[in-house]
Amino acid sequence: MATTVVAEDTGQGKPRLGDRVFSRLALVAGIAILVALAAVFIFLAIEGVPGLAKPAEFYGEASSFWGYVAPLLFGTVLAAVIALVVAVPLSWGIALTVSHYAPKRVATPIAYVIDLLAAVPSVVFGLWGISVLAPRLSPVYQWLEEHAGWIPFFAGPASTTGRTILTAGIVLAIMIIPIITAISREVFSQTPRLHEEAALALGATRWEMLRLAVFPYARSGMVSAVMLGLGRALGETMAVAMVLSAGGGISFNLISSTNPASIASNIASNYKEGTPGKIQVLIATGLVLFLVTFLVNFAARWVVQRSERRLAR
């Protein structure tokens, strides 16, 4: 009687050709990204470091580089924070609706429409913001000045054109919603079905199930989505340059015309007509933005790793 012997695959055999090719390609792609980042940093450092110590006339009304870049950095961060405040709740709400609430025949078109927003060029968002959104927000700013002027954010005088840092932040929020929504939706959908059914079986409501089963599992992905959106908001150029009527200085007034510019929009507005010395100053501000973005990414990675360690306990 013949005996059939089945050899067990110990996983120690020689890797297949396809696996080796894919592994090499992935390694080359990772190295290429690091080389590109290093090349960008080297260029910014070589061209921008001389801009740190230029004569005062190259810094406009400021007397030093740090006095020149501080309002720009403040405007960049302020516009990005406004965008996150508006976009994050909307994005998470849309993602939860698509993944857990809406029926599939409704959720699928919603997901497609949101994803299509990511394909719209920033120039189109800028044109929409300056020609449609800003004029319609101007009466709202007048109302905020009259009824909430005691709050420093709405102290006024309200802009008559609507081209304020708040308008720019709203435009940025619409631009980053697809990024945050797409990543959050995928993370929510990956929650083990058994966890959700167990929570519901124990008597939890739909919201309690989301809070106790979905959010803890998806926390690291939610943080990553927000940080990717923040990176997009920090580096956006054309939409902010078109919408924002920059007046310089540091101000928390969100509805007035005295708006701080962002670093990216300031470079786009002044690079073409800049002298060699002024271009070095602009490149130096780009170096500051590069370092800030790098720090944000490192902070995001630290938060994600910390969240994953807590979840593993």
CSV table of C-alpha atoms in Angstrom, one decimal:
chain,number,residue,atom,x,y,z
A,1,MET,CA,0.0,0.0,0.0
A,2,ALA,CA,1.6,3.2,-1.2
A,3,THR,CA,2.2,5.9,1.3
A,4,THR,CA,2.0,9.5,0.3
A,5,VAL,CA,4.5,11.8,2.0
A,6,VAL,CA,3.7,15.5,2.1
A,7,ALA,CA,6.7,17.7,2.7
A,8,GLU,CA,6.1,20.5,5.0
A,9,ASP,CA,7.0,24.0,3.9
A,10,THR,CA,9.3,25.3,6.6
A,11,GLY,CA,9.5,28.7,5.0
A,12,GLN,CA,13.3,28.4,4.8
A,13,GLY,CA,13.5,27.8,1.1
A,14,LYS,CA,15.0,30.1,-1.4
A,15,PRO,CA,12.8,33.2,-2.0
A,16,ARG,CA,11.1,33.2,-5.4
A,17,LEU,CA,12.2,35.5,-8.2
A,18,GLY,CA,9.2,37.7,-7.9
A,19,ASP,CA,9.7,38.2,-4.1
A,20,ARG,CA,13.4,39.1,-4.6
A,21,VAL,CA,12.5,41.6,-7.4
A,22,PHE,CA,9.8,43.2,-5.3
A,23,SER,CA,12.1,43.4,-2.3
A,24,ARG,CA,14.8,45.1,-4.3
A,25,LEU,CA,12.3,47.6,-5.9
A,26,ALA,CA,10.9,48.5,-2.5
A,27,LEU,CA,14.4,49.0,-1.2
A,28,VAL,CA,15.4,51.2,-4.1
A,29,ALA,CA,12.2,53.2,-3.8
A,30,GLY,CA,12.8,53.8,-0.1
A,31,ILE,CA,16.4,54.9,-0.7
A,32,ALA,CA,15.3,57.2,-3.5
A,33,ILE,CA,12.9,59.0,-1.2
A,34,LEU,CA,15.6,59.5,1.4
A,35,VAL,CA,18.0,60.7,-1.3
A,36,ALA,CA,15.4,63.2,-2.6
A,37,LEU,CA,14.7,64.5,0.9
A,38,ALA,CA,18.5,64.9,1.5
A,39,ALA,CA,18.9,66.7,-1.8
A,40,VAL,CA,16.1,69.1,-1.0
A,41,PHE,CA,17.6,69.8,2.4
A,42,ILE,CA,21.1,70.3,1.0
A,43,PHE,CA,19.8,72.7,-1.6
A,44,LEU,CA,17.8,74.7,0.9
A,45,ALA,CA,20.7,74.8,3.3
A,46,ILE,CA,23.3,75.9,0.7
A,47,GLU,CA,21.0,78.5,-0.9
A,48,GLY,CA,19.2,79.6,2.2
A,49,VAL,CA,21.8,79.9,4.9
A,50,PRO,CA,23.3,83.1,3.4
A,51,GLY,CA,19.8,84.6,3.7
A,52,LEU,CA,19.9,84.4,7.5
A,53,ALA,CA,22.4,87.2,7.8
A,54,LYS,CA,21.5,89.7,5.1
A,55,PRO,CA,21.4,93.5,5.6
A,56,ALA,CA,18.2,94.8,7.1
A,57,GLU,CA,16.8,96.2,3.8
A,58,PHE,CA,16.3,92.6,2.6
A,59,TYR,CA,13.8,91.9,5.4
A,60,GLY,CA,11.3,94.6,4.7
A,61,GLU,CA,10.0,96.2,7.9
A,62,ALA,CA,11.9,93.7,10.1
A,63,SER,CA,15.4,94.2,11.3
A,64,SER,CA,16.5,90.6,11.2
A,65,PHE,CA,15.7,87.3,9.5
A,66,TRP,CA,13.9,85.9,12.5
A,67,GLY,CA,11.8,89.1,12.8
A,68,TYR,CA,10.9,88.6,9.1
A,69,VAL,CA,10.1,84.9,9.3
A,70,ALA,CA,8.2,84.9,12.6
A,71,PRO,CA,4.9,86.5,11.2
A,72,LEU,CA,5.1,84.2,8.2
A,73,LEU,CA,5.5,81.1,10.4
A,74,PHE,CA,2.7,82.3,12.6
A,75,GLY,CA,0.4,82.8,9.6
A,76,THR,CA,1.3,79.3,8.3
A,77,VAL,CA,0.5,77.6,11.5
A,78,LEU,CA,-2.6,79.7,12.2
A,79,ALA,CA,-4.1,78.9,8.8
A,80,ALA,CA,-3.3,75.2,9.2
A,81,VAL,CA,-4.8,75.1,12.7
A,82,ILE,CA,-8.0,76.7,11.4
A,83,ALA,CA,-8.1,74.2,8.6
A,84,LEU,CA,-7.8,71.3,11.0
A,85,VAL,CA,-10.5,72.7,13.4
A,86,VAL,CA,-12.9,72.8,10.5
A,87,ALA,CA,-11.8,69.7,8.5
A,88,VAL,CA,-11.2,67.0,11.2
A,89,PRO,CA,-14.7,66.8,12.6
A,90,LEU,CA,-16.3,66.8,9.2
A,91,SER,CA,-13.8,64.2,7.8
A,92,TRP,CA,-14.3,61.8,10.7
A,93,GLY,CA,-18.1,62.3,10.5
A,94,ILE,CA,-18.1,61.6,6.7
A,95,ALA,CA,-15.8,58.6,7.2
A,96,LEU,CA,-18.1,57.1,9.9
A,97,THR,CA,-21.1,57.7,7.8
A,98,VAL,CA,-19.6,55.9,4.9
A,99,SER,CA,-18.2,53.0,6.8
A,100,HIS,CA,-20.9,52.4,9.5
A,101,TYR,CA,-24.1,54.4,9.0
A,102,ALA,CA,-25.1,55.0,5.4
A,103,PRO,CA,-26.4,52.1,3.2
A,104,LYS,CA,-24.0,51.0,0.6
A,105,ARG,CA,-25.9,52.5,-2.3
A,106,VAL,CA,-25.5,55.9,-0.6
A,107,ALA,CA,-22.1,55.5,0.9
A,108,THR,CA,-20.4,54.5,-2.4
A,109,PRO,CA,-21.3,57.7,-4.2
A,110,ILE,CA,-20.4,59.9,-1.2
A,111,ALA,CA,-17.0,58.2,-1.0
A,112,TYR,CA,-16.4,58.8,-4.8
A,113,VAL,CA,-17.4,62.5,-4.6
A,114,ILE,CA,-15.1,63.1,-1.6
A,115,ASP,CA,-12.2,61.3,-3.3
A,116,LEU,CA,-12.8,63.5,-6.4
A,117,LEU,CA,-12.1,66.6,-4.4
A,118,ALA,CA,-8.5,65.5,-4.0
A,119,ALA,CA,-8.1,65.7,-7.8
A,120,VAL,CA,-9.2,69.4,-8.0
A,121,PRO,CA,-6.1,71.7,-8.5
A,122,SER,CA,-5.3,74.2,-5.8
A,123,VAL,CA,-5.7,77.0,-8.3
A,124,VAL,CA,-9.3,76.1,-8.7
A,125,PHE,CA,-9.9,76.2,-5.0
A,126,GLY,CA,-8.2,79.6,-4.9
A,127,LEU,CA,-10.4,81.0,-7.7
A,128,TRP,CA,-13.5,79.6,-5.9
A,129,GLY,CA,-12.4,81.0,-2.6
A,130,ILE,CA,-11.7,84.5,-3.9
A,131,SER,CA,-14.7,84.8,-6.2
A,132,VAL,CA,-17.4,82.8,-4.5
A,133,LEU,CA,-16.6,82.1,-0.8
A,134,ALA,CA,-15.0,85.4,0.3
A,135,PRO,CA,-17.8,87.7,-0.9
A,136,ARG,CA,-20.4,85.5,0.9
A,137,LEU,CA,-18.4,85.4,4.1
A,138,SER,CA,-18.0,89.2,4.3
A,139,PRO,CA,-21.5,89.8,5.8
A,140,VAL,CA,-20.8,87.0,8.2
A,141,TYR,CA,-17.7,88.8,9.4
A,142,GLN,CA,-19.7,92.0,9.8
A,143,TRP,CA,-22.2,90.1,12.0
A,144,LEU,CA,-19.4,88.6,14.0
A,145,GLU,CA,-17.8,92.0,14.6
A,146,GLU,CA,-21.1,93.4,15.8
A,147,HIS,CA,-22.3,90.5,18.0
A,148,ALA,CA,-19.0,88.8,19.0
A,149,GLY,CA,-16.5,91.6,18.8
A,150,TRP,CA,-15.6,91.1,22.5
A,151,ILE,CA,-13.8,87.9,21.5
A,152,PRO,CA,-10.3,88.7,20.3
A,153,PHE,CA,-10.7,86.5,17.2
A,154,PHE,CA,-13.6,88.6,15.9
A,155,ALA,CA,-12.5,92.1,17.2
A,156,GLY,CA,-12.6,93.6,13.7
A,157,PRO,CA,-12.6,95.9,11.9
A,158,ALA,CA,-14.2,93.2,9.6
A,159,SER,CA,-12.8,92.9,6.1
A,160,THR,CA,-15.1,94.2,3.4
A,161,THR,CA,-13.6,91.8,0.8
A,162,GLY,CA,-13.8,88.6,2.9
A,163,ARG,CA,-10.1,87.8,2.1
A,164,THR,CA,-9.0,87.0,5.6
A,165,ILE,CA,-7.0,84.3,7.3
A,166,LEU,CA,-10.3,82.6,8.3
A,167,THR,CA,-11.4,82.4,4.7
A,168,ALA,CA,-8.0,80.9,3.7
A,169,GLY,CA,-8.3,78.4,6.6
A,170,ILE,CA,-11.8,77.3,5.3
A,171,VAL,CA,-10.4,76.8,1.8
A,172,LEU,CA,-7.6,74.8,3.2
A,173,ALA,CA,-10.0,72.7,5.2
A,174,ILE,CA,-12.0,71.8,2.1
A,175,MET,CA,-8.7,70.8,0.4
A,176,ILE,CA,-7.6,68.5,3.2
A,177,ILE,CA,-11.0,66.8,3.9
A,178,PRO,CA,-10.5,64.2,1.1
A,179,ILE,CA,-7.1,63.1,2.6
A,180,ILE,CA,-8.3,62.8,6.2
A,181,THR,CA,-11.6,61.2,5.1
A,182,ALA,CA,-10.1,58.6,2.9
A,183,ILE,CA,-7.5,57.4,5.4
A,184,SER,CA,-10.0,57.4,8.3
A,185,ARG,CA,-12.6,55.6,6.3
A,186,GLU,CA,-10.2,52.8,5.5
A,187,VAL,CA,-9.0,52.5,9.1
A,188,PHE,CA,-12.6,52.4,10.4
A,189,SER,CA,-13.5,49.7,7.9
A,190,GLN,CA,-10.6,47.5,9.1
A,191,THR,CA,-12.0,47.3,12.7
A,192,PRO,CA,-12.6,43.5,13.4
A,193,ARG,CA,-16.3,42.8,12.9
A,194,LEU,CA,-16.2,40.5,15.9
A,195,HIS,CA,-15.3,43.4,18.2
A,196,GLU,CA,-18.2,45.5,16.9
A,197,GLU,CA,-20.7,42.6,17.2
A,198,ALA,CA,-19.5,41.8,20.7
A,199,ALA,CA,-20.0,45.4,21.8
A,200,LEU,CA,-23.6,45.4,20.4
A,201,ALA,CA,-24.3,42.0,21.9
A,202,LEU,CA,-23.4,43.4,25.4
A,203,GLY,CA,-26.1,46.1,24.9
A,204,ALA,CA,-24.0,49.0,23.6
A,205,THR,CA,-25.6,51.5,21.4
A,206,ARG,CA,-24.2,52.3,17.9
A,207,TRP,CA,-22.3,55.3,19.3
A,208,GLU,CA,-21.0,53.4,22.3
A,209,MET,CA,-19.8,50.6,19.9
A,210,LEU,CA,-17.9,53.2,17.9
A,211,ARG,CA,-16.4,54.8,20.9
A,212,LEU,CA,-15.4,51.5,22.7
A,213,ALA,CA,-14.5,49.2,19.7
A,214,VAL,CA,-13.8,51.3,16.6
A,215,PHE,CA,-12.0,54.4,17.9
A,216,PRO,CA,-9.4,52.5,20.1
A,217,TYR,CA,-8.6,50.2,17.2
A,218,ALA,CA,-8.3,53.1,14.7
A,219,ARG,CA,-6.6,55.7,16.9
A,220,SER,CA,-3.2,55.5,15.3
A,221,GLY,CA,-4.7,55.7,11.8
A,222,MET,CA,-6.8,58.7,12.8
A,223,VAL,CA,-3.8,60.5,14.1
A,224,SER,CA,-1.8,59.7,10.9
A,225,ALA,CA,-4.7,61.0,8.8
A,226,VAL,CA,-4.8,64.3,10.7
A,227,MET,CA,-1.1,64.7,10.4
A,228,LEU,CA,-1.1,64.1,6.7
A,229,GLY,CA,-3.8,66.7,6.4
A,230,LEU,CA,-1.7,69.1,8.5
A,231,GLY,CA,1.3,68.6,6.2
A,232,ARG,CA,-0.8,69.5,3.2
A,233,ALA,CA,-2.2,72.6,4.9
A,234,LEU,CA,1.3,73.8,6.0
A,235,GLY,CA,2.7,73.5,2.5
A,236,GLU,CA,-0.2,74.8,0.4
A,237,THR,CA,0.8,77.7,-1.8
A,238,MET,CA,-1.5,78.9,-4.6
A,239,ALA,CA,-4.8,78.8,-2.8
A,240,VAL,CA,-3.6,80.7,0.2
A,241,ALA,CA,-1.8,83.3,-2.0
A,242,MET,CA,-4.9,83.9,-4.1
A,243,VAL,CA,-7.4,84.1,-1.2
A,244,LEU,CA,-5.4,85.8,1.5
A,245,SER,CA,-5.0,89.6,1.5
A,246,ALA,CA,-1.8,89.7,3.5
A,247,GLY,CA,-1.1,92.7,5.6
A,248,GLY,CA,1.8,91.5,7.7
A,249,GLY,CA,2.3,91.3,11.4
A,250,ILE,CA,1.1,88.8,14.1
A,251,SER,CA,-2.5,89.0,14.9
A,252,PHE,CA,-5.2,86.6,16.2
A,253,ASN,CA,-7.9,88.6,14.6
A,254,LEU,CA,-9.4,86.2,12.1
A,255,ILE,CA,-11.8,88.6,10.3
A,256,SER,CA,-9.7,91.7,9.6
A,257,SER,CA,-7.6,92.7,6.7
A,258,THR,CA,-4.4,92.7,8.8
A,259,ASN,CA,-3.6,89.1,8.0
A,260,PRO,CA,-0.2,87.4,8.3
A,261,ALA,CA,0.9,85.7,5.2
A,262,SER,CA,2.1,82.1,5.1
A,263,ILE,CA,5.6,81.1,4.2
A,264,ALA,CA,4.6,79.3,1.0
A,265,SER,CA,2.3,82.0,-0.2
A,266,ASN,CA,5.0,84.7,0.5
A,267,ILE,CA,7.5,82.7,-1.6
A,268,ALA,CA,5.1,82.4,-4.4
A,269,SER,CA,4.2,86.1,-4.4
A,270,ASN,CA,7.7,87.5,-4.2
A,271,TYR,CA,10.0,84.9,-5.9
A,272,LYS,CA,9.6,86.0,-9.5
A,273,GLU,CA,10.5,89.7,-8.9
A,274,GLY,CA,13.1,89.1,-6.2
A,275,THR,CA,16.7,90.1,-6.4
A,276,PRO,CA,19.4,87.4,-5.7
A,277,GLY,CA,19.7,88.5,-2.1
A,278,LYS,CA,15.9,88.5,-1.6
A,279,ILE,CA,15.7,85.1,-3.2
A,280,GLN,CA,18.2,83.8,-0.7
A,281,VAL,CA,16.0,85.2,2.1
A,282,LEU,CA,12.9,83.5,0.6
A,283,ILE,CA,14.8,80.2,0.3
A,284,ALA,CA,15.8,80.5,3.9
A,285,THR,CA,12.1,80.8,4.9
A,286,GLY,CA,11.5,77.7,2.8
A,287,LEU,CA,14.2,75.9,4.9
A,288,VAL,CA,12.3,76.9,8.0
A,289,LEU,CA,9.1,75.5,6.6
A,290,PHE,CA,10.9,72.3,5.6
A,291,LEU,CA,12.2,71.9,9.2
A,292,VAL,CA,8.8,72.6,10.7
A,293,THR,CA,7.1,70.1,8.4
A,294,PHE,CA,9.8,67.5,9.3
A,295,LEU,CA,9.2,68.1,13.0
A,296,VAL,CA,5.4,67.7,12.5
A,297,ASN,CA,6.0,64.4,10.8
A,298,PHE,CA,8.3,63.1,13.5
A,299,ALA,CA,5.8,64.2,16.2
A,300,ALA,CA,3.0,62.4,14.3
A,301,ARG,CA,5.1,59.2,14.1
A,302,TRP,CA,5.8,59.4,17.9
A,303,VAL,CA,2.1,59.8,18.6
A,304,VAL,CA,1.2,56.9,16.4
A,305,GLN,CA,3.8,54.6,18.0
A,306,ARG,CA,2.7,55.6,21.5
A,307,SER,CA,-0.9,54.9,20.6
A,308,GLU,CA,0.1,51.5,19.2
A,309,ARG,CA,2.0,50.6,22.3
A,310,ARG,CA,-1.0,51.5,24.4
A,311,LEU,CA,-3.3,49.5,22.2
A,312,ALA,CA,-1.0,46.4,22.5
A,313,ARG,CA,-1.2,46.4,26.3
